[in-house]
Coordinates of C-alpha atoms in Angstrom, one line a residue:
Chain A
M1 CA 0.0 0.0 0.0
E2 CA 1.3 3.5 -0.9
E3 CA 1.6 5.7 2.1
I4 CA -0.1 9.1 1.7
L5 CA 0.3 10.5 5.2
N6 CA 2.7 9.7 8.0
I7 CA 2.2 11.4 11.3
N8 CA 5.1 10.7 13.7
S9 CA 4.8 11.4 17.4
I10 CA 3.0 14.8 17.2
S11 CA 2.4 16.7 20.4
K12 CA 0.7 20.0 20.8
R13 CA -0.3 22.0 23.9
Y14 CA -2.6 25.0 24.3
G15 CA -1.2 26.5 27.5
K16 CA -1.6 23.8 30.2
V17 CA -4.0 21.6 28.1
K18 CA -2.3 18.8 26.1
A19 CA -4.3 18.8 22.9
L20 CA -2.2 16.0 21.3
N21 CA 0.1 13.6 23.0
N22 CA 2.6 11.7 20.8
V23 CA 0.1 10.9 18.1
S24 CA 1.4 8.6 15.3
L25 CA -0.6 7.4 12.4
Q26 CA -0.2 6.1 8.9
I27 CA -2.8 6.6 6.1
N28 CA -2.5 4.8 2.8
R29 CA -3.8 5.6 -0.6
G30 CA -7.5 4.8 -1.2
E31 CA -8.4 4.6 2.5
I32 CA -11.3 6.6 4.0
Y33 CA -9.9 7.2 7.3
G34 CA -12.2 8.4 10.1
I35 CA -10.6 10.3 13.0
L36 CA -13.1 9.7 15.7
G37 CA -13.4 11.1 19.2
P38 CA -15.5 13.1 21.5
N39 CA -15.4 16.9 21.5
G40 CA -12.0 18.1 22.6
S41 CA -10.2 14.9 21.8
G42 CA -7.8 16.5 19.4
K43 CA -9.3 15.7 16.0
T44 CA -9.3 19.2 14.6
T45 CA -5.9 19.9 16.1
T46 CA -4.5 16.8 14.3
L47 CA -5.9 18.1 11.0
G48 CA -4.8 21.7 11.8
V49 CA -1.2 20.4 12.2
I50 CA -1.2 18.3 9.0
L51 CA -2.7 21.2 7.0
G52 CA -0.1 23.7 8.2
V53 CA -2.2 26.1 10.2
L54 CA -1.1 24.9 13.7
N55 CA 2.5 24.5 14.7
A56 CA 3.2 21.2 16.5
D57 CA 5.3 21.4 19.6
S58 CA 7.1 18.3 18.7
G59 CA 7.0 15.4 16.2
S60 CA 6.7 15.6 12.4
Y61 CA 4.5 14.6 9.5
C62 CA 5.0 14.0 5.9
W63 CA 2.7 13.9 2.8
N64 CA 3.7 11.3 0.2
G65 CA 7.0 10.6 2.0
K66 CA 8.2 14.2 1.6
T67 CA 8.8 17.1 4.0
P68 CA 5.5 19.1 4.0
S69 CA 5.4 22.1 1.7
K70 CA 2.8 24.5 0.4
N71 CA 2.7 22.6 -2.9
D72 CA 1.4 19.5 -1.0
R73 CA -1.4 21.5 0.4
K74 CA -2.3 22.7 -3.2
N75 CA -2.9 19.1 -4.1
I76 CA -5.0 18.3 -1.0
G77 CA -8.7 19.3 -0.8
S78 CA -9.5 20.5 2.7
L79 CA -12.3 21.6 4.8
L80 CA -11.3 22.5 8.3
E81 CA -14.2 23.2 10.8
T82 CA -16.4 25.9 9.3
P83 CA -16.5 27.0 5.6
N84 CA -14.3 30.1 5.3
F85 CA -15.1 32.5 2.5
Y86 CA -15.5 36.2 1.8
P87 CA -19.1 37.0 2.7
Y88 CA -19.4 39.9 0.2
L89 CA -18.2 37.7 -2.7
T90 CA -20.3 35.3 -4.7
A91 CA -19.8 31.6 -4.7
R92 CA -18.1 31.9 -8.1
Q93 CA -15.8 34.7 -7.0
N94 CA -14.8 32.9 -3.9
L95 CA -14.0 29.7 -5.8
S96 CA -12.1 31.7 -8.4
I97 CA -9.8 33.0 -5.6
A98 CA -9.3 29.5 -4.3
C99 CA -8.5 28.4 -7.9
E100 CA -5.8 31.2 -8.1
V101 CA -4.3 30.1 -4.8
K102 CA -4.3 26.4 -5.7
E103 CA -3.0 27.2 -9.2
V104 CA -6.0 25.4 -10.8
V105 CA -7.7 26.4 -14.1
Q106 CA -10.7 28.6 -13.7
S107 CA -12.9 26.2 -15.6
E108 CA -12.9 24.0 -12.4
V109 CA -15.3 26.5 -10.7
D110 CA -18.3 25.4 -12.7
R111 CA -17.3 21.7 -12.5
V112 CA -17.2 21.6 -8.7
L113 CA -20.3 23.8 -8.4
N114 CA -22.1 21.2 -10.5
V115 CA -20.8 18.3 -8.3
V116 CA -22.3 20.0 -5.1
D117 CA -25.4 21.1 -7.0
L118 CA -24.8 24.8 -6.4
I119 CA -24.4 25.9 -10.0
N120 CA -27.8 27.8 -9.8
R121 CA -26.5 29.8 -6.9
A122 CA -23.1 30.5 -8.4
D123 CA -23.6 34.2 -8.6
S124 CA -25.2 34.6 -5.1
K125 CA -23.2 36.1 -2.4
F126 CA -21.8 33.7 0.2
K127 CA -23.5 35.6 3.0
T128 CA -26.9 34.8 1.6
F129 CA -26.3 31.0 1.8
S130 CA -27.8 28.6 4.3
L131 CA -25.5 26.6 6.5
G132 CA -26.0 23.5 4.2
M133 CA -25.1 25.5 1.1
K134 CA -22.0 27.0 2.8
Q135 CA -20.9 23.5 3.7
R136 CA -21.5 22.3 0.1
L137 CA -19.5 25.3 -1.2
A138 CA -16.7 24.4 1.2
I139 CA -16.7 20.9 -0.2
A140 CA -16.8 22.3 -3.8
S141 CA -13.7 24.4 -2.8
A142 CA -12.0 21.2 -1.5
L143 CA -12.7 19.5 -4.8
L144 CA -11.0 22.1 -7.0
G145 CA -8.3 20.6 -9.1
N146 CA -9.7 17.1 -8.5
P147 CA -7.2 16.3 -5.6
E148 CA -6.3 12.7 -4.8
T149 CA -6.6 13.4 -1.1
L150 CA -9.3 15.1 0.8
V151 CA -9.2 16.2 4.4
L152 CA -12.6 16.9 5.8
D153 CA -13.3 18.1 9.4
E154 CA -16.8 17.4 10.6
P155 CA -18.2 17.7 7.0
T156 CA -21.8 17.3 8.1
N157 CA -21.6 19.7 11.1
G158 CA -24.8 21.6 11.6
L159 CA -26.6 20.1 8.7
D160 CA -30.2 18.8 8.6
P161 CA -30.7 15.1 7.9
Q162 CA -31.1 15.7 4.2
G163 CA -27.9 17.8 4.1
I164 CA -26.1 15.1 6.0
A165 CA -27.3 12.5 3.5
E166 CA -26.3 14.7 0.5
I167 CA -22.8 15.3 1.9
R168 CA -22.4 11.6 2.7
T169 CA -23.4 10.7 -0.9
I170 CA -20.8 13.1 -2.2
I171 CA -18.1 11.6 0.0
L172 CA -19.0 8.0 -0.9
D173 CA -19.0 9.0 -4.6
L174 CA -15.5 10.4 -4.2
A175 CA -14.4 7.4 -2.4
K176 CA -15.6 5.1 -5.2
N177 CA -13.3 7.1 -7.5
G178 CA -10.3 6.1 -5.5
K179 CA -9.7 9.2 -3.5
T180 CA -8.1 9.1 -0.1
I181 CA -10.3 10.7 2.4
I182 CA -9.3 11.7 5.9
M183 CA -12.4 12.7 7.9
A184 CA -12.7 13.9 11.5
S185 CA -16.0 13.4 13.2
H186 CA -17.5 12.8 16.6
I187 CA -20.5 11.2 15.0
L188 CA -20.0 7.5 15.1
D189 CA -22.8 6.7 12.7
E190 CA -21.2 9.0 10.1
V191 CA -17.8 7.3 10.4
E192 CA -19.4 3.9 10.4
K193 CA -21.3 4.6 7.2
T194 CA -18.5 6.2 5.4
C195 CA -15.0 5.1 6.5
T196 CA -12.9 2.0 5.9
H197 CA -10.5 2.8 8.7
V198 CA -10.7 4.6 12.0
A199 CA -8.4 6.2 14.6
V200 CA -10.0 6.9 18.0
L201 CA -8.7 9.9 19.9
K202 CA -9.4 10.8 23.5
L203 CA -7.9 13.8 25.3
G204 CA -5.2 14.0 22.8
N205 CA -4.2 10.4 23.0
L206 CA -4.5 7.9 20.2
L207 CA -6.4 5.0 21.7
T208 CA -6.5 2.7 18.8
Y209 CA -6.6 2.6 15.0
G210 CA -7.0 0.3 12.1
P211 CA -9.8 -1.1 9.9
I212 CA -13.1 0.1 11.2
Q213 CA -14.5 -3.4 11.9
S214 CA -11.5 -4.6 13.8
V215 CA -11.4 -1.4 15.9
L216 CA -15.0 -0.9 16.7
N217 CA -16.4 -4.4 16.5
N218 CA -13.9 -6.7 17.9
Q219 CA -15.9 -7.9 20.8
E220 CA -19.3 -9.6 20.6
Q221 CA -22.1 -8.4 22.8
V222 CA -24.1 -11.3 24.2
L223 CA -27.6 -11.2 25.7
V224 CA -28.7 -13.7 28.3
V225 CA -32.1 -14.2 29.9
S226 CA -32.7 -16.2 33.1
E227 CA -35.4 -16.4 35.7
N228 CA -33.3 -14.5 38.4
L229 CA -31.5 -11.7 36.8
D230 CA -29.7 -10.6 40.0
L231 CA -28.3 -14.1 40.5
L232 CA -27.4 -14.3 36.8
K233 CA -25.4 -11.1 37.0
L234 CA -23.5 -12.3 40.1
T235 CA -22.7 -15.6 38.4
L236 CA -21.6 -14.0 35.2
A237 CA -19.2 -11.8 37.1
Q238 CA -17.4 -15.0 38.3
I239 CA -17.0 -16.4 34.8
D240 CA -13.6 -16.0 33.1
G241 CA -13.7 -13.8 29.9
V242 CA -16.9 -12.1 30.7
S243 CA -17.0 -8.3 31.1
N244 CA -19.2 -5.2 30.8
I245 CA -22.2 -6.9 32.4
K246 CA -25.3 -4.7 32.2
Q247 CA -28.9 -5.3 32.7
I248 CA -31.1 -4.0 29.8
K249 CA -34.7 -4.4 30.7
D250 CA -35.4 -8.1 31.2
K251 CA -32.0 -9.2 29.7
V252 CA -28.4 -9.1 30.8
S253 CA -25.8 -8.0 28.2
L254 CA -22.2 -8.7 28.4
I255 CA -19.0 -8.8 26.3
L256 CA -17.2 -12.0 25.8
A257 CA -13.4 -12.0 25.4
K258 CA -11.8 -13.0 22.1
G259 CA -11.7 -16.8 21.8
K260 CA -14.8 -17.4 24.0
D261 CA -18.2 -18.2 22.4
I262 CA -21.8 -18.8 23.5
S263 CA -21.4 -22.5 24.0
Y264 CA -18.5 -21.7 26.5
L265 CA -20.7 -19.3 28.3
N266 CA -23.7 -21.6 28.3
S267 CA -21.8 -24.5 29.8
A268 CA -20.1 -22.2 32.3
L269 CA -23.4 -21.0 33.5
F270 CA -24.8 -24.5 33.6
D271 CA -21.9 -25.7 35.7
K272 CA -22.7 -22.9 38.2
G273 CA -26.3 -24.0 38.3
I274 CA -27.9 -21.3 36.2
A275 CA -30.5 -22.3 33.7
V276 CA -30.8 -19.8 30.9
S277 CA -34.0 -19.4 29.0
E278 CA -32.4 -17.4 26.2
I279 CA -28.9 -16.7 25.0
G280 CA -27.6 -15.1 21.8
V281 CA -25.2 -12.7 20.1
Q282 CA -26.5 -9.2 19.7
D283 CA -26.0 -7.5 16.4
S284 CA -22.8 -5.5 16.4
D285 CA -23.2 -2.4 18.6
L286 CA -20.6 0.0 17.4
E287 CA -21.7 2.7 19.7
A288 CA -21.3 0.5 22.8
N289 CA -17.8 -0.5 21.6
F290 CA -16.9 3.1 20.9
L291 CA -18.2 4.3 24.2
E292 CA -16.3 1.4 25.8
L293 CA -13.1 2.5 24.0
I294 CA -13.3 6.1 25.1
K295 CA -14.5 5.4 28.6
Chain B
M1 CA 4.6 37.9 -6.9
L2 CA 2.3 39.8 -9.3
D3 CA -0.1 36.8 -9.0
L4 CA -0.3 37.5 -5.3
L5 CA -1.3 41.1 -6.0
R6 CA -3.8 40.1 -8.6
I7 CA -5.5 37.8 -6.0
E8 CA -5.6 40.7 -3.6
Y9 CA -7.4 42.9 -6.1
K10 CA -9.7 40.1 -6.9
K11 CA -10.8 40.1 -3.3
L12 CA -10.9 43.9 -3.1
T13 CA -12.6 45.2 -6.2
P14 CA -16.1 43.8 -5.2
Y15 CA -15.5 45.1 -1.6
P16 CA -17.6 48.3 -1.0
T17 CA -15.4 49.6 1.9
F18 CA -12.4 49.7 -0.5
W19 CA -14.3 52.0 -2.9
I20 CA -15.8 54.1 -0.1
I21 CA -12.4 54.8 1.6
F22 CA -10.5 55.4 -1.7
G23 CA -13.5 57.5 -2.8
L24 CA -13.2 59.7 0.3
F25 CA -9.5 60.0 -0.2
F26 CA -9.9 61.0 -3.9
L27 CA -12.7 63.4 -3.1
F28 CA -11.5 65.1 0.1
T29 CA -7.8 65.6 -0.9
P30 CA -8.5 68.0 -3.8
F31 CA -11.5 69.5 -2.1
V32 CA -9.5 70.4 1.1
F33 CA -6.6 71.6 -1.1
Y34 CA -8.8 73.8 -3.1
G35 CA -10.5 75.1 0.0
A36 CA -7.1 75.9 1.6
G37 CA -6.3 78.2 -1.3
Q38 CA -9.5 80.1 -0.9
I39 CA -8.7 81.2 2.6
K40 CA -8.6 85.0 2.9
F41 CA -7.5 87.0 6.0
D42 CA -7.7 90.7 5.5
A43 CA -5.3 91.2 8.4
F44 CA -2.9 88.6 7.0
P45 CA -1.1 89.8 3.9
I46 CA -0.6 86.4 2.3
D47 CA -2.2 85.2 -0.9
F48 CA -3.2 81.6 -0.1
A49 CA -4.1 81.1 -3.8
T50 CA -0.3 80.8 -4.4
I51 CA -0.4 77.3 -2.9
Y52 CA -1.7 76.1 -6.3
N53 CA 1.5 77.3 -8.0
F54 CA 4.5 75.1 -8.8
P55 CA 6.6 74.3 -6.8
N56 CA 4.4 75.2 -3.7
V57 CA 1.8 72.8 -4.7
W58 CA 3.8 69.6 -4.0
N59 CA 4.6 70.4 -0.4
I60 CA 1.1 71.5 0.5
I61 CA -0.9 68.9 -1.3
T62 CA 1.3 66.1 0.2
Y63 CA 0.9 67.7 3.6
I64 CA -2.9 67.7 3.3
A65 CA -3.0 64.2 1.8
S66 CA -0.9 62.9 4.7
W67 CA -3.9 63.3 7.0
F68 CA -6.0 61.3 4.6
N69 CA -3.3 58.7 4.6
L70 CA -4.8 57.6 7.9
L71 CA -7.9 56.7 6.0
I72 CA -6.0 54.4 3.8
G73 CA -4.2 53.0 6.8
M74 CA -7.6 52.2 8.3
L75 CA -8.6 50.4 5.1
L76 CA -5.5 48.3 5.4
V77 CA -6.4 47.4 9.0
I78 CA -9.9 46.4 7.9
I79 CA -8.5 44.3 4.9
V80 CA -6.0 42.4 7.1
C81 CA -8.4 41.9 10.1
N82 CA -11.1 40.6 7.7
E83 CA -8.7 37.8 6.7
F84 CA -8.6 36.7 10.3
S85 CA -12.3 37.3 11.1
F86 CA -13.5 35.6 8.0
K87 CA -10.8 32.9 8.5
T88 CA -9.9 33.3 4.9
F89 CA -6.2 33.6 5.8
R90 CA -6.4 30.2 7.3
Q91 CA -8.3 28.8 4.3
Q92 CA -5.7 30.2 2.0
V93 CA -2.9 28.6 3.9
I94 CA -4.9 25.3 3.8
N95 CA -5.3 25.8 0.0
G96 CA -1.6 26.2 -0.5
H97 CA -0.4 29.7 0.4
S98 CA 2.4 30.1 2.9
K99 CA 2.4 32.6 5.7
A100 CA 5.2 34.4 3.8
D101 CA 2.8 34.7 0.8
F102 CA 0.3 36.4 3.0
I103 CA 2.8 39.0 4.3
I104 CA 4.2 39.5 0.8
S105 CA 0.7 40.0 -0.7
K106 CA -0.2 42.6 1.9
I107 CA 3.1 44.4 1.4
L108 CA 2.5 44.4 -2.3
L109 CA -1.0 45.8 -1.5
I110 CA 0.6 48.5 0.7
I111 CA 3.0 49.4 -2.1
S112 CA 0.2 49.5 -4.7
F113 CA -2.0 51.7 -2.4
S114 CA 0.9 54.1 -1.9
L115 CA 1.7 54.2 -5.6
L116 CA -1.9 54.8 -6.4
S117 CA -2.4 57.7 -4.0
T118 CA 1.0 59.3 -4.9
L119 CA 0.1 59.1 -8.6
Y120 CA -3.2 60.7 -7.8
L121 CA -1.6 63.5 -5.9
F122 CA 0.8 64.0 -8.9
F123 CA -2.2 64.4 -11.3
I124 CA -4.1 66.7 -8.8
G125 CA -1.0 68.8 -8.1
A126 CA -0.2 69.1 -11.8
F127 CA -3.8 70.0 -12.6
F128 CA -3.9 72.8 -10.0
G129 CA -0.4 74.0 -11.0
Y130 CA -1.4 74.3 -14.6
I131 CA -4.7 76.0 -14.1
S132 CA -3.1 78.5 -11.7
G133 CA -1.0 79.6 -14.6
S134 CA 2.2 79.0 -12.7
E135 CA 5.3 79.3 -14.8
A136 CA 7.8 77.3 -12.6
S137 CA 8.8 73.8 -13.6
I138 CA 6.4 71.1 -12.7
L139 CA 9.3 68.9 -11.6
T140 CA 10.7 71.3 -8.9
N141 CA 10.1 69.9 -5.4
T142 CA 8.4 66.7 -6.8
K143 CA 10.6 65.0 -4.2
Y144 CA 7.8 65.7 -1.8
L145 CA 5.8 63.1 -3.7
L146 CA 8.5 60.5 -3.1
I147 CA 8.5 61.5 0.6
Y148 CA 4.7 61.2 0.7
F149 CA 5.1 57.7 -0.9
I150 CA 7.4 56.7 1.9
Q151 CA 5.2 58.2 4.5
S152 CA 2.2 56.3 3.1
L153 CA 4.2 53.1 3.2
G154 CA 5.1 53.9 6.8
Y155 CA 1.5 54.5 8.0
M156 CA 0.3 51.4 6.3
S157 CA 3.1 49.3 7.7
V158 CA 2.1 50.4 11.2
A159 CA -1.4 49.5 10.3
L160 CA -0.3 46.1 9.1
I161 CA 1.6 45.2 12.2
L162 CA -1.2 46.4 14.5
A163 CA -3.7 44.3 12.5
I164 CA -1.6 41.2 12.7
I165 CA -1.0 41.6 16.4
I166 CA -4.5 42.5 17.5
R167 CA -6.6 40.8 14.7
S168 CA -9.7 42.8 15.5
S169 CA -10.7 45.6 13.2
A170 CA -12.3 47.9 15.8
M171 CA -9.5 47.6 18.3
S172 CA -6.8 47.9 15.6
I173 CA -8.4 51.0 14.1
I174 CA -8.7 52.7 17.5
L175 CA -5.1 51.9 18.3
F176 CA -3.9 53.0 14.8
V177 CA -5.7 56.3 15.0
C178 CA -4.7 56.9 18.6
S179 CA -1.1 55.8 18.0
I180 CA 0.1 59.3 17.1
F181 CA -1.4 60.7 20.4
V182 CA -0.4 57.7 22.5
E183 CA 3.2 58.0 21.2
S184 CA 3.3 61.7 21.9
I185 CA 2.3 61.0 25.5
I186 CA 5.0 58.3 25.8
R187 CA 7.6 60.7 24.3
L188 CA 7.0 63.0 27.2
F189 CA 8.7 60.5 29.5
V190 CA 11.6 59.8 27.1
P191 CA 14.8 61.9 26.6
E192 CA 14.3 64.2 23.6
V193 CA 17.2 62.7 21.6
L194 CA 15.3 59.4 21.6
A195 CA 11.8 60.8 21.4
S196 CA 12.6 62.3 18.0
Y197 CA 13.2 58.8 16.6
F198 CA 9.9 57.3 17.6
P199 CA 8.1 55.7 14.6
M200 CA 4.9 57.8 14.4
K201 CA 6.9 61.0 15.0
I202 CA 9.4 60.1 12.2
I203 CA 6.7 59.1 9.8
S204 CA 4.4 62.1 10.4
N205 CA 7.3 64.5 10.2
L206 CA 8.1 63.3 6.7
T207 CA 5.6 65.8 5.1
P208 CA 6.6 69.0 6.9
F209 CA 4.0 71.6 7.8
P210 CA 4.1 74.2 5.0
S211 CA 5.4 77.7 5.6
P212 CA 2.6 80.3 6.0
G213 CA 0.5 80.5 2.9
G214 CA 2.7 78.0 1.2
V215 CA 4.5 80.9 -0.4
Q216 CA 7.8 80.1 1.0
V217 CA 8.0 76.4 1.0
S218 CA 10.7 75.0 3.3
S219 CA 13.6 73.6 1.4
I220 CA 13.8 69.9 0.8
N221 CA 16.8 69.6 3.0
A222 CA 15.4 71.7 5.7
V223 CA 15.5 70.7 9.4
I224 CA 12.0 69.5 10.1
T225 CA 12.4 68.4 13.6
D226 CA 14.3 69.7 16.5
S227 CA 17.3 67.6 15.7
I228 CA 16.8 65.4 12.6
S229 CA 17.1 66.4 9.0
L230 CA 14.6 65.2 6.5
N231 CA 17.2 62.9 4.9
I232 CA 17.8 61.2 8.2
S233 CA 14.1 61.0 8.8
I234 CA 13.6 59.2 5.4
I235 CA 16.3 56.7 6.2
V236 CA 14.9 56.0 9.7
A237 CA 11.4 55.7 8.3
I238 CA 12.6 53.1 5.8
V239 CA 14.3 51.2 8.5
Y240 CA 11.1 51.2 10.5
I241 CA 9.1 50.1 7.5
I242 CA 11.4 47.1 6.9
L243 CA 11.3 46.3 10.6
F244 CA 7.5 46.4 10.7
W245 CA 7.3 44.0 7.7
G246 CA 9.9 41.7 9.3
F247 CA 8.1 41.7 12.7
S248 CA 4.8 41.1 11.0
Y249 CA 6.2 38.0 9.3
I250 CA 7.8 36.7 12.5
I251 CA 4.6 37.3 14.6
L252 CA 2.5 35.5 11.9
T253 CA 4.8 32.5 11.7
K254 CA 5.1 32.1 15.5
K255 CA 1.4 32.2 16.1
D256 CA -1.1 29.4 15.2
I257 CA -3.8 30.4 12.7
N258 CA -7.1 30.0 14.6

């Protein structure tokens, strides 16, 4: 796999707050890499550093194996936090300026406005746009020059469900065309539906990273029903490889360690004198796994 | 580098404030200059209309325009602060500009504004000089235009560094306009030898107050402050301008772009 971005032990402080703590990450060509974490976990700071707007206190990063330069950024389409344009200029004028900065032909303006379905509002001033239109214009700007890599920070932030679906469709279409997409989000559902890989940050620390299924779905949640739920919970707590025991209505949910399966659990409970009326694997609960990770 | 300037004007030409402030400069400068020549004091035996004559015209029109220079300085503050408040500076760095590109583009803008206003003064001065029927050479004392150009660079460089440090239009404009007064208060507590070299003092003294009526214009090499000649003032002003540009770059590179 061809490495697009290599982040090597980056740390960044804001006064006493450690925003990033020795974060290292490798992203390969064609991956849709979600950077996931709660608010304040360091997602935007990570993207700010790799896009050259924040100075890291230590560590380094390189794009395509080379020391970062402004020319790298010209070949990366980026949206960092909010859409940033001149409010008194039209969509077309704003994109025209972005074309000049990126050294991209002006004909790109109409192409990207078509992609995000804003061509009819090309000559409207940015300040008259709704939040969803502003976000789409920011994505249009990121698409100028048809870059191979896109860096998107909370691309569906503040959008209504229809807007979210539209942006998600655009991202998935781009991914189908082989683009490498690095996307920060605190919305698990968004990352789950869009990304192939994920890195999870919490308080500036990189907790885990890798293919999304192995990171967020590596433990099976099991549901057990028995006559005496309190006794069931007490007994489960004594069984090796069982964790995260919770009562959900009339069932008890638990996480089984790798290598343990339902038959193991069933016989362990039987040996301890518990008769179960129902036992089964719950469909993957990414949210539970994510919350478990960042706990 | 001209590409950077072209981008700057692409941003500015649709910006109403740009036209309003330059419009005020273009309107007020000849208006006030014309008005100054119409002053009549019966008790004061000076014909103020001679200010329109060559070479008087250059000293007086640059002196009058130097006050409106503050307007263009304010415009520069607004332009630079807008880049921070709209977060367009950040976006342009993300899109592939460097922080040096940002400073260079603003310096080019400063130079172009100074050139534009100096050229305008040349045409206005030449116009008044010719219609007044003056017979002296148009070129005599045009050095005042060059001095005005440097002064204009100086004011806008102060505006640039203030805008980069403060990043808020309102605060930067207040500080910029008050800087002359604030500096004069500070100078009271500093030995006179040093006080003469303070930046706003040096820059504002570049266009000397004309002699009464503008009839006897002070010589280009005249002593314009208590202790500093005009030539020294020009050199010190240029040093300040370069320092302001350099410090603007250093401040910008050290700070994160939020």
